[in-house]
Amino acid sequence: MTNLLPMAQKSFNFQVVKNPDPMPADKRQEFVDKPVFGTVFTDHMVDVCWSERGGWHRPRVQPYGPIPLDPAAAVLHYGQEIFEGMKAYRHQDGSIWTFRPDQNALRFQRSAVRMAMPELPTEYFIQSLKELIAVDGDWVPSLPETSLYLRPFMFAKEAFLGVRPAKKIAFYVIASPVGPYFGGDAAPVSIWLSTTYTRAGRGGTGAAKTGGNYAASLLAQTEAADNGCQQVLFLDSVEGKYIEELGGMNIVLVYKDGTLVTPDSDTILSGITRDSVLSLAADRGHAVERRPITIEEWRTGVDSGDIVEAFACGTAATVVPIGQLKAQDFTIGSPDAPAGTVTMALRQELIDIQFGKREDTHGWMLRLDQ
Ligand SMILES: Cc1ncc(COP(=O)(O)O)c(C=O)c1O
């Protein structure tokens, strides 16, 4: 689908409408110092329109608040929606940075194509983040492992009940101060193997970051919680034997010879954290394999001592050791298993790069506040 934007146009001319009633600074600081994931939002949001006739238009930053939506808006009926998840990090000198935003922009475009939506060009995606930080930069926390979560999203706002791609789309960016997703100490998490539900099917939307994938994961996630686990692990939907990914994170296994193995599947989200961590591992001399992995390989590998660590990774949680995998009829590992050394070393290296404490040799960081 064409985006109808003249490519010569280098940047949007954002209109900025300041919030007349922003949160008082002392109250804002309380939320920034003790953030609870995704509960409190900054004073502004980015709001851009797209229509089939006019392309991308009316870019603006405006006060955060309810979005007027026709009850017939296609997103409410057919779920034509995509989103991204990224973070703004405050460095020691006060500057504000983000991590590999070009990759999020590209994935947003791939998700858009799959969901029959217009592609937002990378430069506008990144500009919208900078515009939001320009007005809400004070919301970026500075305590260790805290950041401002950035949530770009786009949905079908055309009021029309026919089943076809919408001709009117809305793009927004909202932001929320956050701390570590699973609490502060990177303690190993327990995950639940869902054998009842799958997340995505062959040819489906598994590789797109679209709301329906998450809606489909919620019942399985509830089952995980009922079994004392923080996340659910899905298997492939065809044979039900290959591990895919968690509800909101990718998975990596570590062999005793130092090889890192992660599922290769076109029905999972291609995680930017996973890609980055595997690059860091390769830099350290680890072999890295992307290939199908059966649940049996994990079981027997742990039994034989060949598989020594497992971790989950994603923007929200960075890198988290997996202590145990629980299934209906077996358990791998234990909730008290110590965090693996490879896992923790990669976790620290990634966090240090994101917070500007280690040299960014890959050129992954982009400054947002200038
Ligand atoms: C289903 C799913 N898999 C994997 C990831 C990891 O992706 P990334 O590292 O780009 O955040 C996420 C999310 O953030 C996700 O929602």
JSON list of C-alpha atoms in Angstrom, two decimals, residues 166-242:
[
{"chain": "A", "resi": 166, "resn": "ALA", "atom": "CA", "xyz": [-9.44, 0.79, 6.18]},
{"chain": "A", "resi": 167, "resn": "LYS", "atom": "CA", "xyz": [-8.93, 3.98, 4.20]},
{"chain": "A", "resi": 168, "resn": "LYS", "atom": "CA", "xyz": [-8.34, 6.09, 7.29]},
{"chain": "A", "resi": 169, "resn": "ILE", "atom": "CA", "xyz": [-5.66, 5.26, 9.83]},
{"chain": "A", "resi": 170, "resn": "ALA", "atom": "CA", "xyz": [-4.46, 6.96, 13.02]},
{"chain": "A", "resi": 171, "resn": "PHE", "atom": "CA", "xyz": [-0.85, 6.82, 14.28]},
{"chain": "A", "resi": 172, "resn": "TYR", "atom": "CA", "xyz": [-0.07, 7.72, 17.89]},
{"chain": "A", "resi": 173, "resn": "VAL", "atom": "CA", "xyz": [2.87, 7.59, 20.27]},
{"chain": "A", "resi": 174, "resn": "ILE", "atom": "CA", "xyz": [2.29, 7.52, 24.02]},
{"chain": "A", "resi": 175, "resn": "ALA", "atom": "CA", "xyz": [4.90, 7.12, 26.77]},
{"chain": "A", "resi": 176, "resn": "SER", "atom": "CA", "xyz": [5.04, 5.76, 30.30]},
{"chain": "A", "resi": 177, "resn": "PRO", "atom": "CA", "xyz": [7.87, 5.71, 32.88]},
{"chain": "A", "resi": 178, "resn": "VAL", "atom": "CA", "xyz": [8.80, 2.11, 33.70]},
{"chain": "A", "resi": 179, "resn": "GLY", "atom": "CA", "xyz": [11.08, 0.05, 35.93]},
{"chain": "A", "resi": 180, "resn": "PRO", "atom": "CA", "xyz": [12.25, -3.57, 35.54]},
{"chain": "A", "resi": 181, "resn": "TYR", "atom": "CA", "xyz": [9.36, -5.66, 34.16]},
{"chain": "A", "resi": 182, "resn": "PHE", "atom": "CA", "xyz": [9.74, -8.54, 36.64]},
{"chain": "A", "resi": 183, "resn": "GLY", "atom": "CA", "xyz": [11.06, -6.53, 39.58]},
{"chain": "A", "resi": 184, "resn": "GLY", "atom": "CA", "xyz": [14.55, -5.34, 40.27]},
{"chain": "A", "resi": 185, "resn": "ASP", "atom": "CA", "xyz": [16.88, -8.22, 40.92]},
{"chain": "A", "resi": 186, "resn": "ALA", "atom": "CA", "xyz": [16.74, -10.19, 37.63]},
{"chain": "A", "resi": 187, "resn": "ALA", "atom": "CA", "xyz": [15.63, -13.23, 39.63]},
{"chain": "A", "resi": 188, "resn": "PRO", "atom": "CA", "xyz": [14.95, -16.32, 37.48]},
{"chain": "A", "resi": 189, "resn": "VAL", "atom": "CA", "xyz": [11.35, -16.58, 36.24]},
{"chain": "A", "resi": 190, "resn": "SER", "atom": "CA", "xyz": [9.13, -19.62, 35.87]},
{"chain": "A", "resi": 191, "resn": "ILE", "atom": "CA", "xyz": [7.40, -20.24, 32.56]},
{"chain": "A", "resi": 192, "resn": "TRP", "atom": "CA", "xyz": [4.43, -22.38, 31.68]},
{"chain": "A", "resi": 193, "resn": "LEU", "atom": "CA", "xyz": [4.33, -24.57, 28.58]},
{"chain": "A", "resi": 194, "resn": "SER", "atom": "CA", "xyz": [0.97, -24.21, 26.90]},
{"chain": "A", "resi": 195, "resn": "THR", "atom": "CA", "xyz": [-0.10, -27.41, 25.19]},
{"chain": "A", "resi": 196, "resn": "THR", "atom": "CA", "xyz": [-3.74, -26.29, 24.91]},
{"chain": "A", "resi": 197, "resn": "TYR", "atom": "CA", "xyz": [-3.32, -23.02, 23.04]},
{"chain": "A", "resi": 198, "resn": "THR", "atom": "CA", "xyz": [-1.07, -21.80, 20.25]},
{"chain": "A", "resi": 199, "resn": "ARG", "atom": "CA", "xyz": [-0.25, -18.19, 19.52]},
{"chain": "A", "resi": 200, "resn": "ALA", "atom": "CA", "xyz": [0.08, -18.13, 15.75]},
{"chain": "A", "resi": 201, "resn": "GLY", "atom": "CA", "xyz": [-0.40, -20.39, 12.75]},
{"chain": "A", "resi": 202, "resn": "ARG", "atom": "CA", "xyz": [1.50, -20.87, 9.53]},
{"chain": "A", "resi": 203, "resn": "GLY", "atom": "CA", "xyz": [0.77, -17.97, 7.17]},
{"chain": "A", "resi": 204, "resn": "GLY", "atom": "CA", "xyz": [-0.88, -16.05, 10.02]},
{"chain": "A", "resi": 205, "resn": "THR", "atom": "CA", "xyz": [0.14, -12.88, 11.82]},
{"chain": "A", "resi": 206, "resn": "GLY", "atom": "CA", "xyz": [2.65, -14.32, 14.31]},
{"chain": "A", "resi": 207, "resn": "ALA", "atom": "CA", "xyz": [5.55, -12.25, 12.99]},
{"chain": "A", "resi": 208, "resn": "ALA", "atom": "CA", "xyz": [3.57, -9.00, 13.13]},
{"chain": "A", "resi": 209, "resn": "LYS", "atom": "CA", "xyz": [3.26, -6.95, 16.29]},
{"chain": "A", "resi": 210, "resn": "THR", "atom": "CA", "xyz": [-0.51, -6.76, 16.21]},
{"chain": "A", "resi": 211, "resn": "GLY", "atom": "CA", "xyz": [-2.97, -6.72, 19.08]},
{"chain": "A", "resi": 212, "resn": "GLY", "atom": "CA", "xyz": [-4.76, -9.91, 18.07]},
{"chain": "A", "resi": 213, "resn": "ASN", "atom": "CA", "xyz": [-1.66, -12.00, 18.79]},
{"chain": "A", "resi": 214, "resn": "TYR", "atom": "CA", "xyz": [-1.66, -10.71, 22.34]},
{"chain": "A", "resi": 215, "resn": "ALA", "atom": "CA", "xyz": [-5.41, -11.15, 22.76]},
{"chain": "A", "resi": 216, "resn": "ALA", "atom": "CA", "xyz": [-4.90, -14.77, 21.65]},
{"chain": "A", "resi": 217, "resn": "SER", "atom": "CA", "xyz": [-2.20, -15.23, 24.29]},
{"chain": "A", "resi": 218, "resn": "LEU", "atom": "CA", "xyz": [-4.16, -13.96, 27.28]},
{"chain": "A", "resi": 219, "resn": "LEU", "atom": "CA", "xyz": [-6.00, -17.15, 28.21]},
{"chain": "A", "resi": 220, "resn": "ALA", "atom": "CA", "xyz": [-2.76, -19.10, 28.05]},
{"chain": "A", "resi": 221, "resn": "GLN", "atom": "CA", "xyz": [-1.08, -16.37, 30.11]},
{"chain": "A", "resi": 222, "resn": "THR", "atom": "CA", "xyz": [-3.85, -16.76, 32.70]},
{"chain": "A", "resi": 223, "resn": "GLU", "atom": "CA", "xyz": [-3.21, -20.51, 32.74]},
{"chain": "A", "resi": 224, "resn": "ALA", "atom": "CA", "xyz": [0.47, -19.74, 33.33]},
{"chain": "A", "resi": 225, "resn": "ALA", "atom": "CA", "xyz": [-0.36, -17.46, 36.26]},
{"chain": "A", "resi": 226, "resn": "ASP", "atom": "CA", "xyz": [-2.71, -20.10, 37.71]},
{"chain": "A", "resi": 227, "resn": "ASN", "atom": "CA", "xyz": [0.26, -22.46, 37.67]},
{"chain": "A", "resi": 228, "resn": "GLY", "atom": "CA", "xyz": [2.51, -19.99, 39.45]},
{"chain": "A", "resi": 229, "resn": "CYS", "atom": "CA", "xyz": [4.39, -18.90, 36.32]},
{"chain": "A", "resi": 230, "resn": "GLN", "atom": "CA", "xyz": [5.14, -15.39, 35.07]},
{"chain": "A", "resi": 231, "resn": "GLN", "atom": "CA", "xyz": [5.06, -16.14, 31.35]},
{"chain": "A", "resi": 232, "resn": "VAL", "atom": "CA", "xyz": [3.71, -18.68, 28.90]},
{"chain": "A", "resi": 233, "resn": "LEU", "atom": "CA", "xyz": [5.77, -20.55, 26.29]},
{"chain": "A", "resi": 234, "resn": "PHE", "atom": "CA", "xyz": [4.04, -21.47, 23.04]},
{"chain": "A", "resi": 235, "resn": "LEU", "atom": "CA", "xyz": [4.76, -24.40, 20.75]},
{"chain": "A", "resi": 236, "resn": "ASP", "atom": "CA", "xyz": [4.31, -24.41, 16.98]},
{"chain": "A", "resi": 237, "resn": "SER", "atom": "CA", "xyz": [0.73, -24.92, 15.82]},
{"chain": "A", "resi": 238, "resn": "VAL", "atom": "CA", "xyz": [1.44, -27.58, 13.20]},
{"chain": "A", "resi": 239, "resn": "GLU", "atom": "CA", "xyz": [3.30, -30.35, 15.05]},
{"chain": "A", "resi": 240, "resn": "GLY", "atom": "CA", "xyz": [3.07, -29.00, 18.58]},
{"chain": "A", "resi": 241, "resn": "LYS", "atom": "CA", "xyz": [6.69, -29.93, 19.32]},
{"chain": "A", "resi": 242, "resn": "TYR", "atom": "CA", "xyz": [8.87, -26.94, 18.38]}
]
